[in-house]
């Protein structure tokens, strides 16, 4: 007579599996952010879409759980944080499947989405206790501008003002900022602060930041909340600006300046922003992430020229300063959560011809080269990839002066006109003066493909490789 009935054995096996599930940390906090116009909303929409539609090998051939037929299903479940906005997946899919199809509307703050992914374990200890396991995936979407704010935590108001002055003094910012900088230089920093005067100058500074991002396509925007204020809109904490002549101010006079003076007020609001906005984001959200993907559009800066690309380079350097890296384990997550996998994705890879994709990855590696070596030394898994979250073009060949050349073909954004072109060669390393003088890049923005169905997997490039890197080890 068996000691345990089959039903009792199955119950104990299920309980053991649940305990091991928790012990082996079957949970991933994935943070998704992106620099200006990188396609963050499209990426999250595609990632969720592929999982909800089970992929199929045609779409997710490089994601092992699908390739090995161990992927069962994924479904949306209630997110953990009720006070955080839900990522609007439904409306994003509707925009892509309507006629004519449109890109999803960009998100303007932080949002979340939770998936439960059921699969068959193959290599982990879970296979000895359960036939099916569930990975909980929390996706947090937050603006890249918030990430670029994190270096402010290690800066004084003087240091930040000097850094901003350096940026504002160089083209292309200088042309737009000259009038504002002149007004700031005429301020007496030690006089009593005039609330309306400071508010007006802060408003103009905010308008400059919008110009830098939306008109010039620049990446370094500080403070980030100035252009994405959310619930802080109109609050005095967003009414400060860099004092551009701070290096000319006597050190003793600065240190002894009254809190009610112009410089005292600006300094106090900077510190308040740093503590109540930047540090709170770091504590409430950033420290809880254990995997991160940073999206960057390298093509538009190549189109816009040297200054725009140099700004992207500076932004990537600032991003690398923002992380507190270290191996993530169940024990360390309880006390000091750390990011242990980091991916940099060069987006819109479908907007260039296939042979340029390796150059795009190489260029991304060059942008993060210095800090990447340090991260690798600390045994942090880091990867660069060229992706298209939602593929909007087809590839082909055309003839030019008797020679066959590769081309991309798609519907031009804005006009909807079918466009065929070779956009140019992507440099495999950081562009030098010769590149800017002799090479021309003709990147065109494309609209989504027409006729995509609401409940089918979206066309993509390498989202399966993204999933394998970020989730593959948790679903082994």
mmCIF file of C-alpha atoms in Angstrom, residues 65-435:
data_model
loop_
_atom_site.group_PDB
_atom_site.id
_atom_site.type_symbol
_atom_site.label_atom_id
_atom_site.label_comp_id
_atom_site.label_asym_id
_atom_site.label_seq_id
_atom_site.Cartn_x
_atom_site.Cartn_y
_atom_site.Cartn_z
ATOM 1 C CA UNK A 65 10.963 28.632 -24.690
ATOM 2 C CA UNK A 66 9.111 29.064 -28.006
ATOM 3 C CA UNK A 67 11.758 27.399 -30.173
ATOM 4 C CA UNK A 68 11.869 24.374 -27.822
ATOM 5 C CA UNK A 69 8.059 24.260 -27.629
ATOM 6 C CA UNK A 70 8.092 24.941 -23.885
ATOM 7 C CA UNK A 71 6.148 28.204 -24.037
ATOM 8 C CA UNK A 72 2.539 27.634 -22.943
ATOM 9 C CA UNK A 73 0.828 31.020 -22.765
ATOM 10 C CA UNK A 74 0.989 34.542 -21.380
ATOM 11 C CA UNK A 75 -1.779 36.695 -20.008
ATOM 12 C CA UNK A 76 -2.154 40.132 -18.509
ATOM 13 C CA UNK A 77 -2.776 40.191 -14.764
ATOM 14 C CA UNK A 78 -3.444 42.995 -12.295
ATOM 15 C CA UNK A 79 -0.375 45.156 -11.791
ATOM 16 C CA UNK A 80 1.175 45.473 -8.346
ATOM 17 C CA UNK A 81 1.095 49.265 -7.949
ATOM 18 C CA UNK A 82 -2.459 50.583 -8.058
ATOM 19 C CA UNK A 83 -1.297 54.226 -7.917
ATOM 20 C CA UNK A 84 0.748 53.958 -11.156
ATOM 21 C CA UNK A 85 -0.905 54.418 -14.541
ATOM 22 C CA UNK A 86 -1.528 51.255 -16.581
ATOM 23 C CA UNK A 87 0.319 51.028 -19.896
ATOM 24 C CA UNK A 88 -2.379 51.511 -22.537
ATOM 25 C CA UNK A 89 -1.737 48.392 -24.617
ATOM 26 C CA UNK A 90 -5.287 48.176 -25.994
ATOM 27 C CA UNK A 91 -5.291 51.622 -27.605
ATOM 28 C CA UNK A 92 -1.778 51.091 -28.954
ATOM 29 C CA UNK A 93 -2.916 47.931 -30.751
ATOM 30 C CA UNK A 94 -6.039 49.682 -32.030
ATOM 31 C CA UNK A 95 -3.916 52.476 -33.526
ATOM 32 C CA UNK A 96 -1.774 49.935 -35.374
ATOM 33 C CA UNK A 97 -4.705 47.861 -36.653
ATOM 34 C CA UNK A 98 -6.980 50.714 -37.762
ATOM 35 C CA UNK A 99 -7.135 52.017 -41.324
ATOM 36 C CA UNK A 100 -4.961 53.854 -42.021
ATOM 37 C CA UNK A 101 -2.632 52.436 -39.371
ATOM 38 C CA UNK A 102 -0.942 54.907 -37.038
ATOM 39 C CA UNK A 103 1.917 54.719 -34.578
ATOM 40 C CA UNK A 104 0.726 54.494 -30.955
ATOM 41 C CA UNK A 105 0.602 57.745 -29.029
ATOM 42 C CA UNK A 106 3.750 58.322 -26.983
ATOM 43 C CA UNK A 107 3.491 57.954 -23.216
ATOM 44 C CA UNK A 108 4.263 61.012 -21.110
ATOM 45 C CA UNK A 109 5.029 59.605 -17.696
ATOM 46 C CA UNK A 110 5.511 56.363 -15.835
ATOM 47 C CA UNK A 111 3.254 53.375 -16.488
ATOM 48 C CA UNK A 112 3.211 49.677 -15.705
ATOM 49 C CA UNK A 113 1.979 46.372 -17.057
ATOM 50 C CA UNK A 114 2.190 42.874 -15.548
ATOM 51 C CA UNK A 115 2.236 39.557 -17.416
ATOM 52 C CA UNK A 116 2.082 36.012 -16.114
ATOM 53 C CA UNK A 117 3.999 33.697 -18.460
ATOM 54 C CA UNK A 118 3.428 29.948 -18.169
ATOM 55 C CA UNK A 119 6.071 27.563 -19.519
ATOM 56 C CA UNK A 120 7.618 24.119 -19.113
ATOM 57 C CA UNK A 121 10.933 24.236 -17.225
ATOM 58 C CA UNK A 122 13.789 22.339 -18.888
ATOM 59 C CA UNK A 123 17.120 22.967 -17.146
ATOM 60 C CA UNK A 124 16.290 24.604 -13.802
ATOM 61 C CA UNK A 125 15.510 22.816 -10.533
ATOM 62 C CA UNK A 126 11.845 23.551 -11.126
ATOM 63 C CA UNK A 127 11.627 20.643 -13.577
ATOM 64 C CA UNK A 128 11.981 18.207 -10.660
ATOM 65 C CA UNK A 129 8.955 19.554 -8.803
ATOM 66 C CA UNK A 130 6.506 20.832 -11.375
ATOM 67 C CA UNK A 131 5.583 20.300 -15.003
ATOM 68 C CA UNK A 132 4.559 23.928 -15.475
ATOM 69 C CA UNK A 133 6.081 27.093 -14.029
ATOM 70 C CA UNK A 134 4.981 30.729 -14.113
ATOM 71 C CA UNK A 135 7.225 33.742 -14.552
ATOM 72 C CA UNK A 136 5.796 37.072 -13.428
ATOM 73 C CA UNK A 137 7.000 39.933 -15.607
ATOM 74 C CA UNK A 138 6.522 43.510 -14.409
ATOM 75 C CA UNK A 139 7.218 46.039 -17.156
ATOM 76 C CA UNK A 140 7.807 49.643 -16.118
ATOM 77 C CA UNK A 141 7.760 52.294 -18.801
ATOM 78 C CA UNK A 142 9.424 55.567 -17.850
ATOM 79 C CA UNK A 143 10.761 58.581 -19.791
ATOM 80 C CA UNK A 144 14.433 58.655 -20.752
ATOM 81 C CA UNK A 145 14.566 62.226 -19.448
ATOM 82 C CA UNK A 146 14.081 60.851 -15.928
ATOM 83 C CA UNK A 147 17.080 58.592 -16.400
ATOM 84 C CA UNK A 148 19.155 61.538 -17.593
ATOM 85 C CA UNK A 149 18.226 63.388 -14.388
ATOM 86 C CA UNK A 150 19.900 60.811 -12.131
ATOM 87 C CA UNK A 151 23.439 62.277 -12.464
ATOM 88 C CA UNK A 152 22.020 65.408 -10.791
ATOM 89 C CA UNK A 153 22.009 63.431 -7.533
ATOM 90 C CA UNK A 154 25.802 63.818 -7.389
ATOM 91 C CA UNK A 155 25.880 67.472 -8.418
ATOM 92 C CA UNK A 156 25.675 70.782 -6.586
ATOM 93 C CA UNK A 157 23.694 73.656 -8.029
ATOM 94 C CA UNK A 158 26.977 75.326 -9.044
ATOM 95 C CA UNK A 159 28.217 72.226 -10.874
ATOM 96 C CA UNK A 160 24.898 71.764 -12.654
ATOM 97 C CA UNK A 161 24.781 75.438 -13.702
ATOM 98 C CA UNK A 162 28.305 75.219 -15.116
ATOM 99 C CA UNK A 163 27.450 72.065 -17.073
ATOM 100 C CA UNK A 164 24.273 73.587 -18.495
ATOM 101 C CA UNK A 165 26.119 76.819 -19.357
ATOM 102 C CA UNK A 166 28.629 74.768 -21.350
ATOM 103 C CA UNK A 167 25.827 73.087 -23.307
ATOM 104 C CA UNK A 168 23.874 76.296 -23.888
ATOM 105 C CA UNK A 169 26.986 78.052 -25.191
ATOM 106 C CA UNK A 170 27.506 75.570 -28.035
ATOM 107 C CA UNK A 171 25.580 75.111 -31.258
ATOM 108 C CA UNK A 172 22.887 74.229 -32.005
ATOM 109 C CA UNK A 173 21.570 75.317 -28.575
ATOM 110 C CA UNK A 174 23.419 78.645 -28.507
ATOM 111 C CA UNK A 175 21.441 80.179 -31.377
ATOM 112 C CA UNK A 176 18.146 79.601 -29.577
ATOM 113 C CA UNK A 177 19.358 80.291 -26.027
ATOM 114 C CA UNK A 178 21.281 83.555 -26.609
ATOM 115 C CA UNK A 179 18.426 85.949 -25.729
ATOM 116 C CA UNK A 180 17.484 84.005 -22.602
ATOM 117 C CA UNK A 181 21.099 83.761 -21.442
ATOM 118 C CA UNK A 182 21.485 87.530 -21.838
ATOM 119 C CA UNK A 183 18.471 88.101 -19.574
ATOM 120 C CA UNK A 184 19.900 85.756 -16.942
ATOM 121 C CA UNK A 185 23.300 87.494 -17.095
ATOM 122 C CA UNK A 186 21.585 90.807 -16.337
ATOM 123 C CA UNK A 187 20.063 89.430 -13.121
ATOM 124 C CA UNK A 188 21.566 90.566 -9.824
ATOM 125 C CA UNK A 189 21.931 87.195 -8.083
ATOM 126 C CA UNK A 190 22.103 88.728 -4.602
ATOM 127 C CA UNK A 191 18.990 90.893 -4.802
ATOM 128 C CA UNK A 192 15.704 89.736 -3.234
ATOM 129 C CA UNK A 193 13.983 87.211 -5.467
ATOM 130 C CA UNK A 194 11.014 88.322 -7.544
ATOM 131 C CA UNK A 195 8.709 85.300 -7.861
ATOM 132 C CA UNK A 196 7.162 86.473 -11.124
ATOM 133 C CA UNK A 197 10.549 87.254 -12.686
ATOM 134 C CA UNK A 198 11.929 83.827 -11.762
ATOM 135 C CA UNK A 199 8.755 82.091 -12.963
ATOM 136 C CA UNK A 200 8.956 83.881 -16.330
ATOM 137 C CA UNK A 201 12.624 82.976 -16.855
ATOM 138 C CA UNK A 202 11.905 79.370 -15.833
ATOM 139 C CA UNK A 203 9.022 79.260 -18.322
ATOM 140 C CA UNK A 204 11.290 80.483 -21.129
ATOM 141 C CA UNK A 205 13.957 77.942 -20.136
ATOM 142 C CA UNK A 206 11.298 75.201 -20.291
ATOM 143 C CA UNK A 207 10.273 76.370 -23.771
ATOM 144 C CA UNK A 208 13.931 76.125 -24.810
ATOM 145 C CA UNK A 209 14.055 72.523 -23.585
ATOM 146 C CA UNK A 210 10.998 71.705 -25.703
ATOM 147 C CA UNK A 211 12.705 73.298 -28.714
ATOM 148 C CA UNK A 212 15.891 71.319 -28.110
ATOM 149 C CA UNK A 213 13.988 68.062 -27.959
ATOM 150 C CA UNK A 214 11.202 68.423 -30.520
ATOM 151 C CA UNK A 215 12.683 70.834 -33.073
ATOM 152 C CA UNK A 216 16.401 70.021 -32.868
ATOM 153 C CA UNK A 217 16.005 66.346 -31.885
ATOM 154 C CA UNK A 218 18.581 66.630 -29.084
ATOM 155 C CA UNK A 219 18.886 64.009 -26.365
ATOM 156 C CA UNK A 220 20.233 65.795 -23.276
ATOM 157 C CA UNK A 221 17.290 67.552 -21.651
ATOM 158 C CA UNK A 222 17.660 68.672 -18.018
ATOM 159 C CA UNK A 223 15.704 68.827 -15.837
ATOM 160 C CA UNK A 224 13.590 66.141 -17.475
ATOM 161 C CA UNK A 225 10.418 66.905 -15.527
ATOM 162 C CA UNK A 226 10.330 70.387 -17.041
ATOM 163 C CA UNK A 227 9.042 68.956 -20.328
ATOM 164 C CA UNK A 228 7.097 66.070 -18.717
ATOM 165 C CA UNK A 229 5.803 67.666 -15.498
ATOM 166 C CA UNK A 230 2.793 65.449 -14.840
ATOM 167 C CA UNK A 231 1.298 66.258 -11.440
ATOM 168 C CA UNK A 232 4.051 68.844 -10.808
ATOM 169 C CA UNK A 233 2.835 71.227 -13.527
ATOM 170 C CA UNK A 234 2.756 74.768 -12.150
ATOM 171 C CA UNK A 235 4.567 73.890 -8.914
ATOM 172 C CA UNK A 236 7.433 76.184 -7.775
ATOM 173 C CA UNK A 237 9.708 73.121 -7.631
ATOM 174 C CA UNK A 238 9.816 73.344 -11.448
ATOM 175 C CA UNK A 239 10.539 77.073 -11.447
ATOM 176 C CA UNK A 240 14.318 77.277 -11.413
ATOM 177 C CA UNK A 241 17.053 77.381 -14.037
ATOM 178 C CA UNK A 242 20.860 77.323 -14.319
ATOM 179 C CA UNK A 243 22.522 80.587 -13.369
ATOM 180 C CA UNK A 244 24.788 80.807 -16.390
ATOM 181 C CA UNK A 245 27.276 83.316 -14.911
ATOM 182 C CA UNK A 246 27.794 81.436 -11.677
ATOM 183 C CA UNK A 247 31.549 81.157 -12.268
ATOM 184 C CA UNK A 248 31.759 84.960 -12.098
ATOM 185 C CA UNK A 249 30.047 85.101 -8.716
ATOM 186 C CA UNK A 250 32.315 85.594 -5.701
ATOM 187 C CA UNK A 251 32.513 82.358 -3.717
ATOM 188 C CA UNK A 252 31.956 83.994 -0.334
ATOM 189 C CA UNK A 253 29.061 86.047 -1.663
ATOM 190 C CA UNK A 254 27.463 82.869 -3.034
ATOM 191 C CA UNK A 255 27.887 80.905 0.193
ATOM 192 C CA UNK A 256 26.548 83.765 2.303
ATOM 193 C CA UNK A 257 23.686 84.695 -0.020
ATOM 194 C CA UNK A 258 20.283 84.990 1.654
ATOM 195 C CA UNK A 259 17.806 82.181 1.091
ATOM 196 C CA UNK A 260 15.404 84.821 -0.196
ATOM 197 C CA UNK A 261 17.855 86.157 -2.797
ATOM 198 C CA UNK A 262 17.687 85.197 -6.478
ATOM 199 C CA UNK A 263 20.605 82.788 -6.240
ATOM 200 C CA UNK A 264 19.414 81.449 -2.879
ATOM 201 C CA UNK A 265 15.953 80.731 -4.301
ATOM 202 C CA UNK A 266 17.347 79.008 -7.420
ATOM 203 C CA UNK A 267 19.705 76.893 -5.339
ATOM 204 C CA UNK A 268 16.950 75.913 -2.885
ATOM 205 C CA UNK A 269 14.593 74.835 -5.667
ATOM 206 C CA UNK A 270 17.342 72.856 -7.393
ATOM 207 C CA UNK A 271 18.032 71.002 -4.144
ATOM 208 C CA UNK A 272 14.315 70.431 -3.585
ATOM 209 C CA UNK A 273 13.964 69.039 -7.123
ATOM 210 C CA UNK A 274 16.975 66.818 -6.606
ATOM 211 C CA UNK A 275 15.678 65.434 -3.299
ATOM 212 C CA UNK A 276 11.921 65.266 -3.863
ATOM 213 C CA UNK A 277 11.773 64.410 -7.567
ATOM 214 C CA UNK A 278 15.004 62.755 -8.717
ATOM 215 C CA UNK A 279 15.854 60.904 -5.510
ATOM 216 C CA UNK A 280 12.257 59.765 -5.024
ATOM 217 C CA UNK A 281 12.210 58.260 -8.517
ATOM 218 C CA UNK A 282 15.499 56.544 -7.719
ATOM 219 C CA UNK A 283 14.179 55.105 -4.439
ATOM 220 C CA UNK A 284 10.617 54.240 -5.446
ATOM 221 C CA UNK A 285 11.309 52.849 -8.907
ATOM 222 C CA UNK A 286 14.890 52.686 -10.136
ATOM 223 C CA UNK A 287 16.243 50.633 -7.222
ATOM 224 C CA UNK A 288 13.546 48.009 -7.819
ATOM 225 C CA UNK A 289 14.524 47.311 -11.432
ATOM 226 C CA UNK A 290 16.617 44.201 -12.017
ATOM 227 C CA UNK A 291 16.631 44.248 -15.825
ATOM 228 C CA UNK A 292 16.714 47.257 -18.110
ATOM 229 C CA UNK A 293 16.513 47.997 -21.805
ATOM 230 C CA UNK A 294 17.497 51.433 -23.095
ATOM 231 C CA UNK A 295 16.228 52.323 -26.567
ATOM 232 C CA UNK A 296 18.079 54.818 -28.726
ATOM 233 C CA UNK A 297 17.439 56.169 -32.195
ATOM 234 C CA UNK A 298 20.910 56.513 -33.746
ATOM 235 C CA UNK A 299 19.583 57.246 -37.236
ATOM 236 C CA UNK A 300 17.936 60.635 -36.680
ATOM 237 C CA UNK A 301 21.113 62.148 -35.138
ATOM 238 C CA UNK A 302 23.071 60.867 -38.148
ATOM 239 C CA UNK A 303 20.533 62.656 -40.319
ATOM 240 C CA UNK A 304 20.697 65.857 -38.293
ATOM 241 C CA UNK A 305 24.487 66.129 -38.291
ATOM 242 C CA UNK A 306 27.488 66.259 -36.005
ATOM 243 C CA UNK A 307 26.034 68.378 -33.168
ATOM 244 C CA UNK A 308 22.982 66.152 -32.799
ATOM 245 C CA UNK A 309 25.076 62.990 -32.806
ATOM 246 C CA UNK A 310 27.534 64.418 -30.251
ATOM 247 C CA UNK A 311 24.542 65.177 -28.027
ATOM 248 C CA UNK A 312 23.412 61.546 -28.306
ATOM 249 C CA UNK A 313 26.929 60.502 -27.339
ATOM 250 C CA UNK A 314 26.805 62.743 -24.247
ATOM 251 C CA UNK A 315 23.375 61.377 -23.309
ATOM 252 C CA UNK A 316 24.622 57.782 -23.494
ATOM 253 C CA UNK A 317 27.561 58.699 -21.269
ATOM 254 C CA UNK A 318 25.194 60.269 -18.727
ATOM 255 C CA UNK A 319 22.981 57.179 -18.812
ATOM 256 C CA UNK A 320 25.921 54.933 -18.026
ATOM 257 C CA UNK A 321 26.615 57.040 -14.935
ATOM 258 C CA UNK A 322 23.080 56.456 -13.710
ATOM 259 C CA UNK A 323 23.316 52.790 -12.858
ATOM 260 C CA UNK A 324 24.281 51.018 -9.688
ATOM 261 C CA UNK A 325 25.290 47.667 -11.052
ATOM 262 C CA UNK A 326 25.739 44.308 -9.412
ATOM 263 C CA UNK A 327 24.608 40.711 -9.598
ATOM 264 C CA UNK A 328 20.967 40.178 -8.708
ATOM 265 C CA UNK A 329 20.039 37.238 -6.544
ATOM 266 C CA UNK A 330 17.144 36.450 -4.259
ATOM 267 C CA UNK A 331 19.169 37.512 -1.195
ATOM 268 C CA UNK A 332 20.587 40.710 -2.675
ATOM 269 C CA UNK A 333 17.205 41.731 -4.113
ATOM 270 C CA UNK A 334 15.697 41.706 -0.618
ATOM 271 C CA UNK A 335 18.211 44.226 0.659
ATOM 272 C CA UNK A 336 19.939 45.973 -2.245
ATOM 273 C CA UNK A 337 18.237 45.452 -5.610
ATOM 274 C CA UNK A 338 20.536 45.846 -8.599
ATOM 275 C CA UNK A 339 20.265 45.641 -12.362
ATOM 276 C CA UNK A 340 22.005 42.477 -13.581
ATOM 277 C CA UNK A 341 21.088 42.544 -17.282
ATOM 278 C CA UNK A 342 21.234 45.630 -19.438
ATOM 279 C CA UNK A 343 20.438 45.894 -23.123
ATOM 280 C CA UNK A 344 21.040 48.848 -25.425
ATOM 281 C CA UNK A 345 18.812 48.622 -28.486
ATOM 282 C CA UNK A 346 19.328 50.694 -31.617
ATOM 283 C CA UNK A 347 15.777 51.078 -32.856
ATOM 284 C CA UNK A 348 14.268 51.499 -36.340
ATOM 285 C CA UNK A 349 16.679 48.979 -37.872
ATOM 286 C CA UNK A 350 14.073 48.332 -40.571
ATOM 287 C CA UNK A 351 14.686 51.888 -41.837
ATOM 288 C CA UNK A 352 18.124 50.879 -43.156
ATOM 289 C CA UNK A 353 19.114 47.974 -45.392
ATOM 290 C CA UNK A 354 20.001 44.613 -43.757
ATOM 291 C CA UNK A 355 23.767 44.746 -44.384
ATOM 292 C CA UNK A 356 23.862 47.953 -42.295
ATOM 293 C CA UNK A 357 22.540 46.264 -39.139
ATOM 294 C CA UNK A 358 25.970 45.060 -37.992
ATOM 295 C CA UNK A 359 27.233 48.624 -38.381
ATOM 296 C CA UNK A 360 24.317 49.874 -36.299
ATOM 297 C CA UNK A 361 25.216 47.455 -33.483
ATOM 298 C CA UNK A 362 28.887 48.385 -33.760
ATOM 299 C CA UNK A 363 27.986 52.069 -33.529
ATOM 300 C CA UNK A 364 25.912 51.444 -30.404
ATOM 301 C CA UNK A 365 28.811 49.514 -28.860
ATOM 302 C CA UNK A 366 31.095 52.452 -29.594
ATOM 303 C CA UNK A 367 28.687 54.819 -27.844
ATOM 304 C CA UNK A 368 28.805 52.789 -24.618
ATOM 305 C CA UNK A 369 32.357 51.464 -25.038
ATOM 306 C CA UNK A 370 34.133 53.082 -22.079
ATOM 307 C CA UNK A 371 31.685 52.102 -19.375
ATOM 308 C CA UNK A 372 30.809 48.775 -20.999
ATOM 309 C CA UNK A 373 34.285 47.466 -20.158
ATOM 310 C CA UNK A 374 33.795 48.390 -16.508
ATOM 311 C CA UNK A 375 30.357 46.745 -16.429
ATOM 312 C CA UNK A 376 31.700 43.554 -18.010
ATOM 313 C CA UNK A 377 34.485 43.470 -15.425
ATOM 314 C CA UNK A 378 31.809 43.440 -12.731
ATOM 315 C CA UNK A 379 30.183 40.392 -14.409
ATOM 316 C CA UNK A 380 27.127 42.315 -15.541
ATOM 317 C CA UNK A 381 25.453 40.913 -18.628
ATOM 318 C CA UNK A 382 25.248 43.680 -21.230
ATOM 319 C CA UNK A 383 24.266 43.444 -24.863
ATOM 320 C CA UNK A 384 23.696 45.758 -27.821
ATOM 321 C CA UNK A 385 21.238 44.913 -30.563
ATOM 322 C CA UNK A 386 19.689 46.496 -33.658
ATOM 323 C CA UNK A 387 15.912 46.016 -33.600
ATOM 324 C CA UNK A 388 12.666 47.067 -35.207
ATOM 325 C CA UNK A 389 9.893 46.768 -32.629
ATOM 326 C CA UNK A 390 7.252 46.868 -35.364
ATOM 327 C CA UNK A 391 8.665 46.304 -38.846
ATOM 328 C CA UNK A 392 7.314 48.940 -41.241
ATOM 329 C CA UNK A 393 9.361 48.293 -44.409
ATOM 330 C CA UNK A 394 10.288 45.583 -46.873
ATOM 331 C CA UNK A 395 13.708 44.985 -48.373
ATOM 332 C CA UNK A 396 14.569 44.717 -52.021
ATOM 333 C CA UNK A 397 17.046 45.637 -54.734
ATOM 334 C CA UNK A 398 17.110 48.447 -57.254
ATOM 335 C CA UNK A 399 19.394 49.374 -60.114
ATOM 336 C CA UNK A 400 21.565 52.489 -60.034
ATOM 337 C CA UNK A 401 23.966 53.270 -62.903
ATOM 338 C CA UNK A 402 23.963 49.621 -63.916
ATOM 339 C CA UNK A 403 24.619 48.299 -60.389
ATOM 340 C CA UNK A 404 22.223 46.493 -58.066
ATOM 341 C CA UNK A 405 21.835 48.274 -54.728
ATOM 342 C CA UNK A 406 19.862 47.238 -51.618
ATOM 343 C CA UNK A 407 16.825 49.366 -50.796
ATOM 344 C CA UNK A 408 14.054 49.709 -48.234
ATOM 345 C CA UNK A 409 10.450 50.225 -49.277
ATOM 346 C CA UNK A 410 7.591 51.532 -47.167
ATOM 347 C CA UNK A 411 4.942 54.209 -46.676
ATOM 348 C CA UNK A 412 6.479 57.574 -45.815
ATOM 349 C CA UNK A 413 5.242 58.991 -42.537
ATOM 350 C CA UNK A 414 2.993 61.994 -43.094
ATOM 351 C CA UNK A 415 2.344 61.563 -46.811
ATOM 352 C CA UNK A 416 1.554 57.843 -46.943
ATOM 353 C CA UNK A 417 3.407 57.707 -50.266
ATOM 354 C CA UNK A 418 5.134 54.442 -51.177
ATOM 355 C CA UNK A 419 8.835 55.263 -50.981
ATOM 356 C CA UNK A 420 11.842 53.219 -52.124
ATOM 357 C CA UNK A 421 15.355 54.327 -51.262
ATOM 358 C CA UNK A 422 18.837 53.441 -50.090
ATOM 359 C CA UNK A 423 19.187 55.646 -46.974
ATOM 360 C CA UNK A 424 22.976 55.487 -46.870
ATOM 361 C CA UNK A 425 25.728 53.671 -45.008
ATOM 362 C CA UNK A 426 25.704 53.594 -41.204
ATOM 363 C CA UNK A 427 29.224 54.193 -39.826
ATOM 364 C CA UNK A 428 30.604 51.205 -37.918
ATOM 365 C CA UNK A 429 32.437 53.506 -35.506
ATOM 366 C CA UNK A 430 31.945 56.974 -34.105
ATOM 367 C CA UNK A 431 31.888 59.390 -37.057
ATOM 368 C CA UNK A 432 34.958 61.563 -37.582
ATOM 369 C CA UNK A 433 35.235 64.862 -39.450
ATOM 370 C CA UNK A 434 35.708 63.040 -42.750
ATOM 371 C CA UNK A 435 32.372 61.269 -42.309
#
